[in-house]
CSV table of C-alpha atoms and ligand atoms in Angstrom, one decimal:
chain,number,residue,atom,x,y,z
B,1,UNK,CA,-1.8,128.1,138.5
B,2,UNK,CA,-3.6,126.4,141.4
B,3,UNK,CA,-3.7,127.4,145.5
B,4,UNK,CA,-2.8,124.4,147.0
B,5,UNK,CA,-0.6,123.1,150.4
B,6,UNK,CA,2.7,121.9,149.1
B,7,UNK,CA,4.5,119.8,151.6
B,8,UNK,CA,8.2,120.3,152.6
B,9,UNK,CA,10.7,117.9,151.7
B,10,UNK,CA,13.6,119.5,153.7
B,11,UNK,CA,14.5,122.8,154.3
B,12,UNK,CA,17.9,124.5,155.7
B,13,UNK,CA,19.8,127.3,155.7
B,14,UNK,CA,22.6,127.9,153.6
B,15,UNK,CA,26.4,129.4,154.5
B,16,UNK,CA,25.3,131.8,151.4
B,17,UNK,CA,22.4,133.7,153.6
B,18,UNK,CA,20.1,131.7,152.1
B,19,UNK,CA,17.2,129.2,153.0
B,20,UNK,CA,16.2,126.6,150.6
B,21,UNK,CA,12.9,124.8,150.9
B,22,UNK,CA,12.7,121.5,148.9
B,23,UNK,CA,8.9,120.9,148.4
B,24,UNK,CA,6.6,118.2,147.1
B,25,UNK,CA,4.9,120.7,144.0
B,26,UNK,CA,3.0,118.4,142.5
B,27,UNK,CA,-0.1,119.5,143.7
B,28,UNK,CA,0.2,122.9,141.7
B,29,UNK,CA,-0.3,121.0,138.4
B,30,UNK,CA,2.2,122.2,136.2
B,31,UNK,CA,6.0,120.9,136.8
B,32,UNK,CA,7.7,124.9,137.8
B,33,UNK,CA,10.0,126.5,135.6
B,34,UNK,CA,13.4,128.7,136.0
B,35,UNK,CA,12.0,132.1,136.1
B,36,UNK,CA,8.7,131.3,137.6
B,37,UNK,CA,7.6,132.0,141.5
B,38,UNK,CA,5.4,131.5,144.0
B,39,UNK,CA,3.1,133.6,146.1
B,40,UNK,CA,3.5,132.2,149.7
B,41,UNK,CA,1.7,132.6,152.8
B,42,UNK,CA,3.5,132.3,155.9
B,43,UNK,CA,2.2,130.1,158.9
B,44,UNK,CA,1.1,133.4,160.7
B,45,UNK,CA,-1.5,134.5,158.5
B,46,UNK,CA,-2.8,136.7,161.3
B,47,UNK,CA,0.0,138.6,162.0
B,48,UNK,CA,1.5,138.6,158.2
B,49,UNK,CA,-2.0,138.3,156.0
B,50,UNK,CA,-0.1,138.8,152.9
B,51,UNK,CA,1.5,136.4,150.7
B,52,UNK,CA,5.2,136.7,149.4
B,53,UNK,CA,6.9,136.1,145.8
B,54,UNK,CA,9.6,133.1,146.4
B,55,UNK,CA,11.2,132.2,143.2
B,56,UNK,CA,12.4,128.6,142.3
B,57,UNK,CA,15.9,127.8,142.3
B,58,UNK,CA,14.8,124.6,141.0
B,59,UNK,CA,12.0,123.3,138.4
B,60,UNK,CA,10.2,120.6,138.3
B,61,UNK,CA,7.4,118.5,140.4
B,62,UNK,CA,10.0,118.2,142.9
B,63,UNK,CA,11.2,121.9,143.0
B,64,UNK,CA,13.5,124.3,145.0
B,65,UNK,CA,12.7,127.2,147.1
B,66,UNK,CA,15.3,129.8,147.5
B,67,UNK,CA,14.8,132.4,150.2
B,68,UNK,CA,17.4,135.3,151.0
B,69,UNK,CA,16.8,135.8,154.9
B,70,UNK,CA,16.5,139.2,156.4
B,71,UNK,CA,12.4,139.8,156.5
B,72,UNK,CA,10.7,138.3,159.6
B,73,UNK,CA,8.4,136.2,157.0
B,74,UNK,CA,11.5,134.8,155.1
B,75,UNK,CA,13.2,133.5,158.5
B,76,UNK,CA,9.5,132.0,159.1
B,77,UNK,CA,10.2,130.3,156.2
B,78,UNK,CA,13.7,128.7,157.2
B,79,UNK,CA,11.7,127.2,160.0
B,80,UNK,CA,9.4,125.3,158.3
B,81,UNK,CA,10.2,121.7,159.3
B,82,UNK,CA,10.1,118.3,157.0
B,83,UNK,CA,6.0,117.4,156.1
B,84,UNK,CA,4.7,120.5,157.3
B,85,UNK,CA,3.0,122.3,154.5
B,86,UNK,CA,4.1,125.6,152.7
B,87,UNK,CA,0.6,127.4,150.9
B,88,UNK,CA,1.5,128.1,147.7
B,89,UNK,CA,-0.3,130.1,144.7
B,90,UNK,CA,1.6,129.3,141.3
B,91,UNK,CA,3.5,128.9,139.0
B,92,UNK,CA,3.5,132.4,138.5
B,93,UNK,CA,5.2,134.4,135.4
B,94,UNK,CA,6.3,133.6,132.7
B,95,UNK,CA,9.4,131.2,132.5
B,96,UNK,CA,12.9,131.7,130.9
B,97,UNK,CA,13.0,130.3,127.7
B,98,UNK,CA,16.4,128.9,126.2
B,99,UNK,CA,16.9,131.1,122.4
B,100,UNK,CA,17.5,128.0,119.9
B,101,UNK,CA,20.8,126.5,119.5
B,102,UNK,CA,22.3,128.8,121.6
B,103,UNK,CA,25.5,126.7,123.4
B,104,UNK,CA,27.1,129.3,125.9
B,105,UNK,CA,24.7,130.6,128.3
B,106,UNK,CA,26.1,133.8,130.9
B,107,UNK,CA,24.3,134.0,133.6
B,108,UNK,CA,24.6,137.6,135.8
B,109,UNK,CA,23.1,137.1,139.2
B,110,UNK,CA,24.2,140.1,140.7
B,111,UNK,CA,21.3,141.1,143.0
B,112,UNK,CA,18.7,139.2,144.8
B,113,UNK,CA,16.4,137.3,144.0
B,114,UNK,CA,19.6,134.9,142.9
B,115,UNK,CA,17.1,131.8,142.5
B,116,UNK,CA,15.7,132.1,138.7
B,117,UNK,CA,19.4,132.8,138.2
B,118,UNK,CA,20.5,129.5,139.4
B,119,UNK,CA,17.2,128.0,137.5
B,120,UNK,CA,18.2,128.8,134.5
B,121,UNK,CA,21.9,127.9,134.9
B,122,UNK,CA,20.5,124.4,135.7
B,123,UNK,CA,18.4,123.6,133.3
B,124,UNK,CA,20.3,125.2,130.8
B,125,UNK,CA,23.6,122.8,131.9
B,126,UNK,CA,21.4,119.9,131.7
B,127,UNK,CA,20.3,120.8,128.3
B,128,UNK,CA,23.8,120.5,127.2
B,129,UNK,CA,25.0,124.5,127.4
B,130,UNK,CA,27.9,125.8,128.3
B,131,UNK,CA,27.2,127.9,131.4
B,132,UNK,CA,28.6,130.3,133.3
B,133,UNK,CA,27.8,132.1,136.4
B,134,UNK,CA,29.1,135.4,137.4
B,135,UNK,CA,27.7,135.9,141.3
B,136,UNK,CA,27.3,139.5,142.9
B,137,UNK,CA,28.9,138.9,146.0
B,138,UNK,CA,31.4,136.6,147.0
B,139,UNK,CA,29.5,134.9,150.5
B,140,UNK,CA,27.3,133.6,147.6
B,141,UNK,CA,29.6,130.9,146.5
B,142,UNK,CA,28.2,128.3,148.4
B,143,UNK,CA,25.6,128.8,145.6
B,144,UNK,CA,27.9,126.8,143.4
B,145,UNK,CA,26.7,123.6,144.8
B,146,UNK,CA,23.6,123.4,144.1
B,147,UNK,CA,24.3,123.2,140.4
B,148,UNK,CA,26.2,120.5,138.6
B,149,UNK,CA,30.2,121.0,138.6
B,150,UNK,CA,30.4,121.7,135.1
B,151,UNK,CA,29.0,125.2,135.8
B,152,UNK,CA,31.7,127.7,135.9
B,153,UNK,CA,31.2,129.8,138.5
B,154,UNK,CA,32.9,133.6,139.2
B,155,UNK,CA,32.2,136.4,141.3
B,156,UNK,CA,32.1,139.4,139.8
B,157,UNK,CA,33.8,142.9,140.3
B,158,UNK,CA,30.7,145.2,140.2
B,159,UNK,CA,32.9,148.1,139.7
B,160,UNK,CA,34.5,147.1,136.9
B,161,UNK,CA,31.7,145.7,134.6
B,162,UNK,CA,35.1,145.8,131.7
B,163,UNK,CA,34.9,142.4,132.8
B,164,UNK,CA,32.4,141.4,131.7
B,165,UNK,CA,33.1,142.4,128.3
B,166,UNK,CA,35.2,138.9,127.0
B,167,UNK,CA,32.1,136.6,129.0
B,168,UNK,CA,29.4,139.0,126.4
B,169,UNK,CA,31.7,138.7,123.2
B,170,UNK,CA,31.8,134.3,123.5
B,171,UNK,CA,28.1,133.9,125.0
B,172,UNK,CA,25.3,133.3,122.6
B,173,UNK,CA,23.0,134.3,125.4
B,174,UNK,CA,22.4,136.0,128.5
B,175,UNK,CA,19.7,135.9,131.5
B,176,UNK,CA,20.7,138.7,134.3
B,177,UNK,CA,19.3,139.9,137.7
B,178,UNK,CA,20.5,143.0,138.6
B,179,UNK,CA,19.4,146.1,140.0
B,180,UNK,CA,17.4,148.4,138.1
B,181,UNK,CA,19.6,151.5,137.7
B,182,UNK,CA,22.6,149.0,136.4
B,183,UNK,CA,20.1,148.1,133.5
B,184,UNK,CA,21.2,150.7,130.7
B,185,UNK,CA,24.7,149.9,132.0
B,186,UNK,CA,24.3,146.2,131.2
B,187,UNK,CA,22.9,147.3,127.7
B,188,UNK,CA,26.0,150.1,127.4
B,189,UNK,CA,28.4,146.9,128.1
B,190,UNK,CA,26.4,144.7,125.6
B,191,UNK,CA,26.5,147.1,122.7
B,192,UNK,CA,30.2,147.9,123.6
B,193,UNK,CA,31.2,143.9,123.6
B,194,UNK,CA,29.2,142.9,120.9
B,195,UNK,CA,28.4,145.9,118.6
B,196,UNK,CA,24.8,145.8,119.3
B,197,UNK,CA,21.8,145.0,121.0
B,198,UNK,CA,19.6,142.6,119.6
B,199,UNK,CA,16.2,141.0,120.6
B,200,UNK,CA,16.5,137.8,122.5
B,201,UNK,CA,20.2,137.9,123.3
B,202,UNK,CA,19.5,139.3,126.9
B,203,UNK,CA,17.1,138.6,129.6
B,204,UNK,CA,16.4,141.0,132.4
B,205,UNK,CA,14.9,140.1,135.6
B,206,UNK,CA,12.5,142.9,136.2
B,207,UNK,CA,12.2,143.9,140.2
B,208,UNK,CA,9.0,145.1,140.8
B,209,UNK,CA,6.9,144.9,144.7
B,210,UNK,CA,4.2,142.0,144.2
B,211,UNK,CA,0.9,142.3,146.1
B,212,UNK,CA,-1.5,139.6,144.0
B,213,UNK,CA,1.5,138.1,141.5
B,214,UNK,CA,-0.8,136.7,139.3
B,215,UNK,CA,-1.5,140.3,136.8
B,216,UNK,CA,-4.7,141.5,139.2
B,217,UNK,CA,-3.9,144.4,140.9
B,218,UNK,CA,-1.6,146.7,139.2
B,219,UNK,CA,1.2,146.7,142.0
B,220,UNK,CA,3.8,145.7,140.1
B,221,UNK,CA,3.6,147.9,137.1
B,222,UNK,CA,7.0,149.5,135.7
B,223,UNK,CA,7.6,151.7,132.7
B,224,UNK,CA,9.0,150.0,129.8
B,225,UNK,CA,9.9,151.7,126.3
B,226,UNK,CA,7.0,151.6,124.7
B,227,UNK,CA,4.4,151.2,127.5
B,228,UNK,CA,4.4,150.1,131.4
B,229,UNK,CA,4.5,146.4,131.8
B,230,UNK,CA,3.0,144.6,134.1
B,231,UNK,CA,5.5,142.7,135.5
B,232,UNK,CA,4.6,139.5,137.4
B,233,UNK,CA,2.4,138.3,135.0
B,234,UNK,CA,4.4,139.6,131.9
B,235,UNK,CA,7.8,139.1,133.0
B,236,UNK,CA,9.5,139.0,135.5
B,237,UNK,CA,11.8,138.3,132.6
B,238,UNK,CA,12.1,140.4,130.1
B,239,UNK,CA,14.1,141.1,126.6
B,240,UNK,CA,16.5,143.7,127.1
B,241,UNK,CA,15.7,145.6,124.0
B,242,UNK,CA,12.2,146.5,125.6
B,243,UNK,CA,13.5,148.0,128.6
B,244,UNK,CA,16.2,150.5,127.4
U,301,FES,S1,1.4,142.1,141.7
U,301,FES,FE1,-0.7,142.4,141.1
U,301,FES,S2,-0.6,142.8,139.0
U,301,FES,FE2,1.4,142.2,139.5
């Protein structure tokens, strides 16, 4: 983990409602990860002293930025122009692992943050999984293109998680981002597709407010089974089993 000035690549906004920020990450060391983030600070530090968790949609030395627009510091962000610089603290977290010999990979993204969603799905294609993508709304299709083709890519009916039940039965495992009260209903829908819940079938994307993202302060603390987790510097990916 390293503080450093990252410089932009290119950066635009998306039809999804998105902004994605291609930047130069080499100078943070270690190439990123799906499921790792960084803690941003936004060019006005006086007005906005606080830095901000962006996830990558995108690994690597060369990584993606992916930034759902709506806060005044995420359209900031959209503005940032080619070889400007973006302040960076990271790779946070910890980052998704692939289970072994695991060939179908479902991938829920049915809340924001969508980008460790479409991290995984990447590397995972390019690993040689099968993946497929079940998106929580359906303006976020344009999503689709930023992975390879062979990604199958659905959006799903969030009342009717019944759906879901045939993607559960045929995958070997599963990374999701969904809201916290739809957790025990994710595990409910596991148990019902596949008999039962076992550790490290499902990953849960754990939402939590980040203030230091590096395991300091406390901020993001959430109660888990057993005891509270601390999530940006355990997580933000967790095992399903430990949360319900
Ligand atoms: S945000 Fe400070 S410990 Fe997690």
């Amino acid at each position: 983990m390293r503080q450093e000035e990252c410089r932009i690549l290119a950066c635009g906004v998306l039809a999804s409602g998105h902004c994605l920020i291609e930047v130069d990450a080499t100078p943070l060391g270690q190439p990123a990860r799906a499921g790792q983030f960084v803690m941003v600070r936004t060019a006005d530090g006086l007005l906005d002293p606080l830095r901000h968790p962006v996830f990558f949609s995108r690994g690597g030395h060369h990584a993606q930025l992916l930034v759902p627009l709506g806060e005044p510091w995420q359209t900031g962000l959209s503005m940032l122009a080619p070889e400007e610089t973006l302040n960076a603290l990271g790779p946070l977290g910890q980052p998704w692992e692939p289970r072994p010999g695991a060939s179908h990979l479902l991938v829920l993204a049915l809340s924001e943050p969508v980008a460790p969603a479409l991290a995984a799905a990447h590397w995972a294609q390019r690993q040689g999984t099968m993946v497929s993508l079940v998106l929580g709304h359906k303006r976020w299709l344009p999503l689709a293109e930023l992975l390879p083709a062979a990604v199958e890519c659905t959006v799903a009916d969030q009342n009717d998680w019944s759906a879901l039940l045939e993607p559960l039965r045929w995958a070997d495992q599963v990374l999701a981002v969904l809201e916290q009260p739809a957790i025990p209903r994710l595990a409910d829908t596991v148990t019902t597709a596949r008999l039962r819940l076992v550790p490290g079938f499902a990953d849960v994307l754990l939402k939590a407010d980040f203030l230091c993202g590096a395991g300091i302060c406390g901020a993001c603390e959430v109660e888990g089974v057993r005891h509270r987790h601390r999530v940006c510097s355990e997580g933000p990916l967790f095992d399903l089993v430990r949360l319900t």
